[in-house]
Protein backbone atom coordinates (compact mmCIF):
# COMPACT_ATOMS: atom_id res chain seq x y z
CA UNK A 1 0.00 0.00 0.00
CA UNK A 2 1.46 3.36 -1.02
CA UNK A 3 0.92 6.09 1.53
CA UNK A 4 0.22 9.60 0.27
CA UNK A 5 1.46 11.86 3.06
CA UNK A 6 -0.53 14.84 4.23
CA UNK A 7 1.42 18.04 3.56
CA UNK A 8 0.84 19.10 7.16
CA UNK A 9 2.20 15.83 8.61
CA UNK A 10 5.31 15.82 10.78
CA UNK A 11 7.69 12.85 10.76
CA UNK A 12 10.88 11.70 12.44
CA UNK A 13 13.19 8.76 11.73
CA UNK A 14 13.52 6.06 14.40
CA UNK A 15 16.00 3.20 14.21
CA UNK A 16 14.95 -0.06 15.89
CA UNK A 17 17.51 -1.08 18.50
CA UNK A 18 17.87 -4.35 20.34
CA UNK A 19 16.27 -2.81 23.44
CA UNK A 20 13.07 -2.15 21.40
CA UNK A 21 12.58 -5.81 20.50
CA UNK A 22 11.43 -9.04 22.06
CA UNK A 23 13.41 -12.28 22.01
CA UNK A 24 12.41 -12.84 18.37
CA UNK A 25 13.81 -9.52 17.16
CA UNK A 26 10.33 -8.01 16.67
CA UNK A 27 9.47 -4.60 18.12
CA UNK A 28 7.55 -5.11 21.36
CA UNK A 29 4.03 -3.74 20.87
CA UNK A 30 4.12 -1.18 23.71
CA UNK A 31 7.23 0.45 22.26
CA UNK A 32 5.21 1.91 19.41
CA UNK A 33 3.58 4.21 21.98
CA UNK A 34 7.09 5.36 22.93
CA UNK A 35 7.82 6.06 19.27
CA UNK A 36 4.58 8.07 19.05
CA UNK A 37 5.60 10.05 22.14
CA UNK A 38 9.01 10.83 20.67
CA UNK A 39 7.36 12.15 17.52
CA UNK A 40 5.00 14.45 19.44
CA UNK A 41 7.87 15.69 21.61
CA UNK A 42 10.11 16.37 18.60
CA UNK A 43 7.27 18.20 16.82
CA UNK A 44 6.89 20.49 19.84
CA UNK A 45 10.64 20.98 20.03
CA UNK A 46 10.86 21.85 16.32
CA UNK A 47 7.96 24.28 16.81
CA UNK A 48 10.11 25.98 19.44
CA UNK A 49 8.55 24.59 22.61
CA UNK A 50 10.13 22.03 24.84
CA UNK A 51 7.86 20.46 27.38
CA UNK A 52 9.95 21.30 30.43
CA UNK A 53 9.96 25.00 29.50
CA UNK A 54 6.17 24.93 28.94
CA UNK A 55 5.80 23.46 32.41
CA UNK A 56 8.13 26.02 33.99
CA UNK A 57 7.05 29.15 32.11
CA UNK A 58 3.42 28.51 31.14
CA UNK A 59 2.59 26.12 33.99
CA UNK A 60 0.99 23.60 31.61
CA UNK A 61 1.63 19.91 30.97
CA UNK A 62 0.36 17.59 28.28
CA UNK A 63 -0.84 14.19 29.41
CA UNK A 64 -2.13 11.24 27.43
CA UNK A 65 -5.81 10.62 28.05
CA UNK A 66 -6.40 7.86 25.52
CA UNK A 67 -4.39 5.78 23.04
CA UNK A 68 -5.39 3.14 20.51
CA UNK A 69 -3.19 1.27 18.02
CA UNK A 70 -3.74 -1.04 15.11
CA UNK A 71 -0.79 -3.32 14.44
CA UNK A 72 -0.56 -4.21 10.76
CA UNK A 73 3.00 -5.51 10.23
CA UNK A 74 5.97 -6.06 12.53
CA UNK A 75 9.06 -3.89 12.68
CA UNK A 76 12.34 -5.69 13.23
CA UNK A 77 15.76 -5.10 14.70
CA UNK A 78 17.76 -2.50 12.69
CA UNK A 79 14.77 -1.28 10.64
CA UNK A 80 14.73 2.44 9.94
CA UNK A 81 11.20 3.62 10.63
CA UNK A 82 9.32 6.82 9.88
CA UNK A 83 7.08 7.89 12.75
CA UNK A 84 4.55 10.60 11.98
CA UNK A 85 1.67 12.63 13.26
CA UNK A 86 -1.21 14.72 12.00
CA UNK A 87 -3.81 16.58 14.04
CA UNK A 88 -7.20 14.91 13.73
CA UNK A 89 -9.14 17.01 16.25
CA UNK A 90 -8.30 20.11 18.24
CA UNK A 91 -10.19 21.84 21.04
CA UNK A 92 -9.02 24.44 23.52
CA UNK A 93 -7.86 21.74 25.96
CA UNK A 94 -7.22 18.58 23.97
CA UNK A 95 -5.63 17.29 20.80
CA UNK A 96 -6.29 14.03 19.02
CA UNK A 97 -3.34 12.99 16.88
CA UNK A 98 -3.41 10.46 14.06
CA UNK A 99 -0.07 8.72 14.29
CA UNK A 100 1.67 6.10 12.22
CA UNK A 101 4.82 4.07 11.92
CA UNK A 102 6.09 3.14 8.47
CA UNK A 103 9.02 1.21 7.11
CA UNK A 104 9.59 2.36 3.55
CA UNK A 105 6.20 2.44 1.87
CA UNK A 106 4.64 -0.07 4.28
CA UNK A 107 2.45 1.10 7.12
CA UNK A 108 3.23 -0.97 10.20
CA UNK A 109 1.17 0.67 12.93
CA UNK A 110 -1.50 3.34 12.95
CA UNK A 111 -3.16 4.87 15.93
CA UNK A 112 -4.84 7.75 17.65
CA UNK A 113 -3.50 9.45 20.75
CA UNK A 114 -5.53 12.01 22.67
CA UNK A 115 -3.59 14.42 24.84
CA UNK A 116 -5.00 16.93 27.29
CA UNK A 117 -3.47 20.18 28.45
CA UNK A 118 -3.51 20.43 32.24
CA UNK A 119 -2.53 23.06 34.78
CA UNK A 120 0.85 21.95 36.18
CA UNK A 121 -0.11 22.84 39.75
CA UNK A 122 -3.70 21.58 39.94
CA UNK A 123 -3.45 18.76 37.36
CA UNK A 124 -6.82 19.81 36.00
CA UNK A 125 -7.72 20.68 32.39
CA UNK A 126 -6.36 24.04 31.22
CA UNK A 127 -6.52 25.89 27.89
CA UNK A 128 -3.72 25.26 25.43
CA UNK A 129 -1.65 28.48 25.24
CA UNK A 130 -2.68 30.57 22.21
CA UNK A 131 0.75 30.50 20.55
CA UNK A 132 0.78 26.69 20.62
CA UNK A 133 -2.89 26.34 19.70
CA UNK A 134 -2.31 28.25 16.43
CA UNK A 135 0.61 25.97 15.53
CA UNK A 136 -1.54 22.92 16.19
CA UNK A 137 -4.29 24.36 13.99
CA UNK A 138 -1.77 24.59 11.15
CA UNK A 139 -1.31 20.79 11.30
CA UNK A 140 -5.00 20.15 10.64
mmCIF file of C-alpha atoms in Angstrom:
data_model
loop_
_atom_site.group_PDB
_atom_site.id
_atom_site.type_symbol
_atom_site.label_atom_id
_atom_site.label_comp_id
_atom_site.label_asym_id
_atom_site.label_seq_id
_atom_site.Cartn_x
_atom_site.Cartn_y
_atom_site.Cartn_z
ATOM 1 C CA UNK A 1 0.000 0.000 0.000
ATOM 2 C CA UNK A 2 1.458 3.356 -1.020
ATOM 3 C CA UNK A 3 0.920 6.094 1.529
ATOM 4 C CA UNK A 4 0.220 9.602 0.270
ATOM 5 C CA UNK A 5 1.464 11.863 3.063
ATOM 6 C CA UNK A 6 -0.527 14.839 4.231
ATOM 7 C CA UNK A 7 1.418 18.040 3.555
ATOM 8 C CA UNK A 8 0.844 19.097 7.162
ATOM 9 C CA UNK A 9 2.197 15.832 8.607
ATOM 10 C CA UNK A 10 5.307 15.824 10.779
ATOM 11 C CA UNK A 11 7.690 12.849 10.760
ATOM 12 C CA UNK A 12 10.882 11.699 12.443
ATOM 13 C CA UNK A 13 13.190 8.762 11.734
ATOM 14 C CA UNK A 14 13.515 6.063 14.401
ATOM 15 C CA UNK A 15 15.997 3.200 14.214
ATOM 16 C CA UNK A 16 14.954 -0.058 15.888
ATOM 17 C CA UNK A 17 17.512 -1.082 18.501
ATOM 18 C CA UNK A 18 17.874 -4.353 20.338
ATOM 19 C CA UNK A 19 16.266 -2.811 23.439
ATOM 20 C CA UNK A 20 13.074 -2.154 21.396
ATOM 21 C CA UNK A 21 12.578 -5.811 20.497
ATOM 22 C CA UNK A 22 11.433 -9.036 22.059
ATOM 23 C CA UNK A 23 13.412 -12.283 22.008
ATOM 24 C CA UNK A 24 12.412 -12.844 18.375
ATOM 25 C CA UNK A 25 13.814 -9.523 17.160
ATOM 26 C CA UNK A 26 10.331 -8.011 16.666
ATOM 27 C CA UNK A 27 9.467 -4.602 18.119
ATOM 28 C CA UNK A 28 7.551 -5.110 21.359
ATOM 29 C CA UNK A 29 4.028 -3.743 20.868
ATOM 30 C CA UNK A 30 4.117 -1.177 23.708
ATOM 31 C CA UNK A 31 7.230 0.453 22.262
ATOM 32 C CA UNK A 32 5.210 1.915 19.409
ATOM 33 C CA UNK A 33 3.585 4.213 21.982
ATOM 34 C CA UNK A 34 7.094 5.359 22.929
ATOM 35 C CA UNK A 35 7.819 6.061 19.269
ATOM 36 C CA UNK A 36 4.575 8.068 19.048
ATOM 37 C CA UNK A 37 5.595 10.052 22.142
ATOM 38 C CA UNK A 38 9.009 10.829 20.670
ATOM 39 C CA UNK A 39 7.355 12.147 17.522
ATOM 40 C CA UNK A 40 4.997 14.452 19.439
ATOM 41 C CA UNK A 41 7.870 15.687 21.611
ATOM 42 C CA UNK A 42 10.108 16.370 18.604
ATOM 43 C CA UNK A 43 7.275 18.201 16.823
ATOM 44 C CA UNK A 44 6.888 20.487 19.841
ATOM 45 C CA UNK A 45 10.641 20.978 20.035
ATOM 46 C CA UNK A 46 10.862 21.848 16.322
ATOM 47 C CA UNK A 47 7.955 24.279 16.806
ATOM 48 C CA UNK A 48 10.107 25.985 19.438
ATOM 49 C CA UNK A 49 8.551 24.595 22.611
ATOM 50 C CA UNK A 50 10.132 22.030 24.839
ATOM 51 C CA UNK A 51 7.860 20.465 27.384
ATOM 52 C CA UNK A 52 9.952 21.297 30.434
ATOM 53 C CA UNK A 53 9.956 24.999 29.499
ATOM 54 C CA UNK A 54 6.172 24.934 28.938
ATOM 55 C CA UNK A 55 5.800 23.459 32.410
ATOM 56 C CA UNK A 56 8.127 26.020 33.992
ATOM 57 C CA UNK A 57 7.050 29.148 32.114
ATOM 58 C CA UNK A 58 3.423 28.513 31.136
ATOM 59 C CA UNK A 59 2.593 26.117 33.993
ATOM 60 C CA UNK A 60 0.987 23.596 31.607
ATOM 61 C CA UNK A 61 1.626 19.915 30.974
ATOM 62 C CA UNK A 62 0.364 17.588 28.280
ATOM 63 C CA UNK A 63 -0.841 14.187 29.415
ATOM 64 C CA UNK A 64 -2.129 11.244 27.432
ATOM 65 C CA UNK A 65 -5.808 10.617 28.050
ATOM 66 C CA UNK A 66 -6.404 7.858 25.525
ATOM 67 C CA UNK A 67 -4.392 5.781 23.045
ATOM 68 C CA UNK A 68 -5.388 3.142 20.506
ATOM 69 C CA UNK A 69 -3.194 1.271 18.023
ATOM 70 C CA UNK A 70 -3.735 -1.042 15.107
ATOM 71 C CA UNK A 71 -0.786 -3.323 14.444
ATOM 72 C CA UNK A 72 -0.559 -4.212 10.764
ATOM 73 C CA UNK A 73 2.999 -5.510 10.234
ATOM 74 C CA UNK A 74 5.974 -6.057 12.528
ATOM 75 C CA UNK A 75 9.064 -3.887 12.683
ATOM 76 C CA UNK A 76 12.339 -5.695 13.227
ATOM 77 C CA UNK A 77 15.761 -5.105 14.699
ATOM 78 C CA UNK A 78 17.761 -2.499 12.691
ATOM 79 C CA UNK A 79 14.768 -1.280 10.636
ATOM 80 C CA UNK A 80 14.729 2.436 9.936
ATOM 81 C CA UNK A 81 11.196 3.624 10.626
ATOM 82 C CA UNK A 82 9.325 6.821 9.881
ATOM 83 C CA UNK A 83 7.077 7.893 12.747
ATOM 84 C CA UNK A 84 4.547 10.599 11.978
ATOM 85 C CA UNK A 85 1.666 12.627 13.261
ATOM 86 C CA UNK A 86 -1.214 14.722 11.999
ATOM 87 C CA UNK A 87 -3.811 16.582 14.036
ATOM 88 C CA UNK A 88 -7.203 14.913 13.729
ATOM 89 C CA UNK A 89 -9.140 17.012 16.247
ATOM 90 C CA UNK A 90 -8.296 20.110 18.244
ATOM 91 C CA UNK A 91 -10.188 21.836 21.040
ATOM 92 C CA UNK A 92 -9.020 24.435 23.520
ATOM 93 C CA UNK A 93 -7.859 21.740 25.964
ATOM 94 C CA UNK A 94 -7.218 18.580 23.968
ATOM 95 C CA UNK A 95 -5.633 17.295 20.796
ATOM 96 C CA UNK A 96 -6.290 14.027 19.019
ATOM 97 C CA UNK A 97 -3.340 12.990 16.881
ATOM 98 C CA UNK A 98 -3.411 10.455 14.062
ATOM 99 C CA UNK A 99 -0.072 8.720 14.293
ATOM 100 C CA UNK A 100 1.666 6.098 12.217
ATOM 101 C CA UNK A 101 4.821 4.070 11.915
ATOM 102 C CA UNK A 102 6.091 3.137 8.471
ATOM 103 C CA UNK A 103 9.018 1.210 7.112
ATOM 104 C CA UNK A 104 9.587 2.364 3.551
ATOM 105 C CA UNK A 105 6.201 2.444 1.869
ATOM 106 C CA UNK A 106 4.639 -0.068 4.276
ATOM 107 C CA UNK A 107 2.446 1.103 7.121
ATOM 108 C CA UNK A 108 3.234 -0.971 10.198
ATOM 109 C CA UNK A 109 1.174 0.665 12.932
ATOM 110 C CA UNK A 110 -1.500 3.336 12.952
ATOM 111 C CA UNK A 111 -3.163 4.865 15.934
ATOM 112 C CA UNK A 112 -4.842 7.753 17.648
ATOM 113 C CA UNK A 113 -3.501 9.447 20.749
ATOM 114 C CA UNK A 114 -5.528 12.008 22.674
ATOM 115 C CA UNK A 115 -3.586 14.423 24.840
ATOM 116 C CA UNK A 116 -4.998 16.927 27.290
ATOM 117 C CA UNK A 117 -3.471 20.182 28.452
ATOM 118 C CA UNK A 118 -3.508 20.435 32.243
ATOM 119 C CA UNK A 119 -2.527 23.062 34.779
ATOM 120 C CA UNK A 120 0.848 21.946 36.179
ATOM 121 C CA UNK A 121 -0.113 22.835 39.751
ATOM 122 C CA UNK A 122 -3.696 21.579 39.939
ATOM 123 C CA UNK A 123 -3.445 18.762 37.365
ATOM 124 C CA UNK A 124 -6.822 19.813 35.999
ATOM 125 C CA UNK A 125 -7.720 20.678 32.388
ATOM 126 C CA UNK A 126 -6.363 24.038 31.220
ATOM 127 C CA UNK A 127 -6.518 25.890 27.890
ATOM 128 C CA UNK A 128 -3.717 25.258 25.427
ATOM 129 C CA UNK A 129 -1.654 28.480 25.245
ATOM 130 C CA UNK A 130 -2.680 30.571 22.214
ATOM 131 C CA UNK A 131 0.751 30.503 20.555
ATOM 132 C CA UNK A 132 0.781 26.695 20.616
ATOM 133 C CA UNK A 133 -2.886 26.339 19.697
ATOM 134 C CA UNK A 134 -2.313 28.254 16.432
ATOM 135 C CA UNK A 135 0.605 25.972 15.528
ATOM 136 C CA UNK A 136 -1.538 22.916 16.194
ATOM 137 C CA UNK A 137 -4.285 24.357 13.986
ATOM 138 C CA UNK A 138 -1.775 24.595 11.149
ATOM 139 C CA UNK A 139 -1.312 20.795 11.302
ATOM 140 C CA UNK A 140 -5.003 20.148 10.639
#
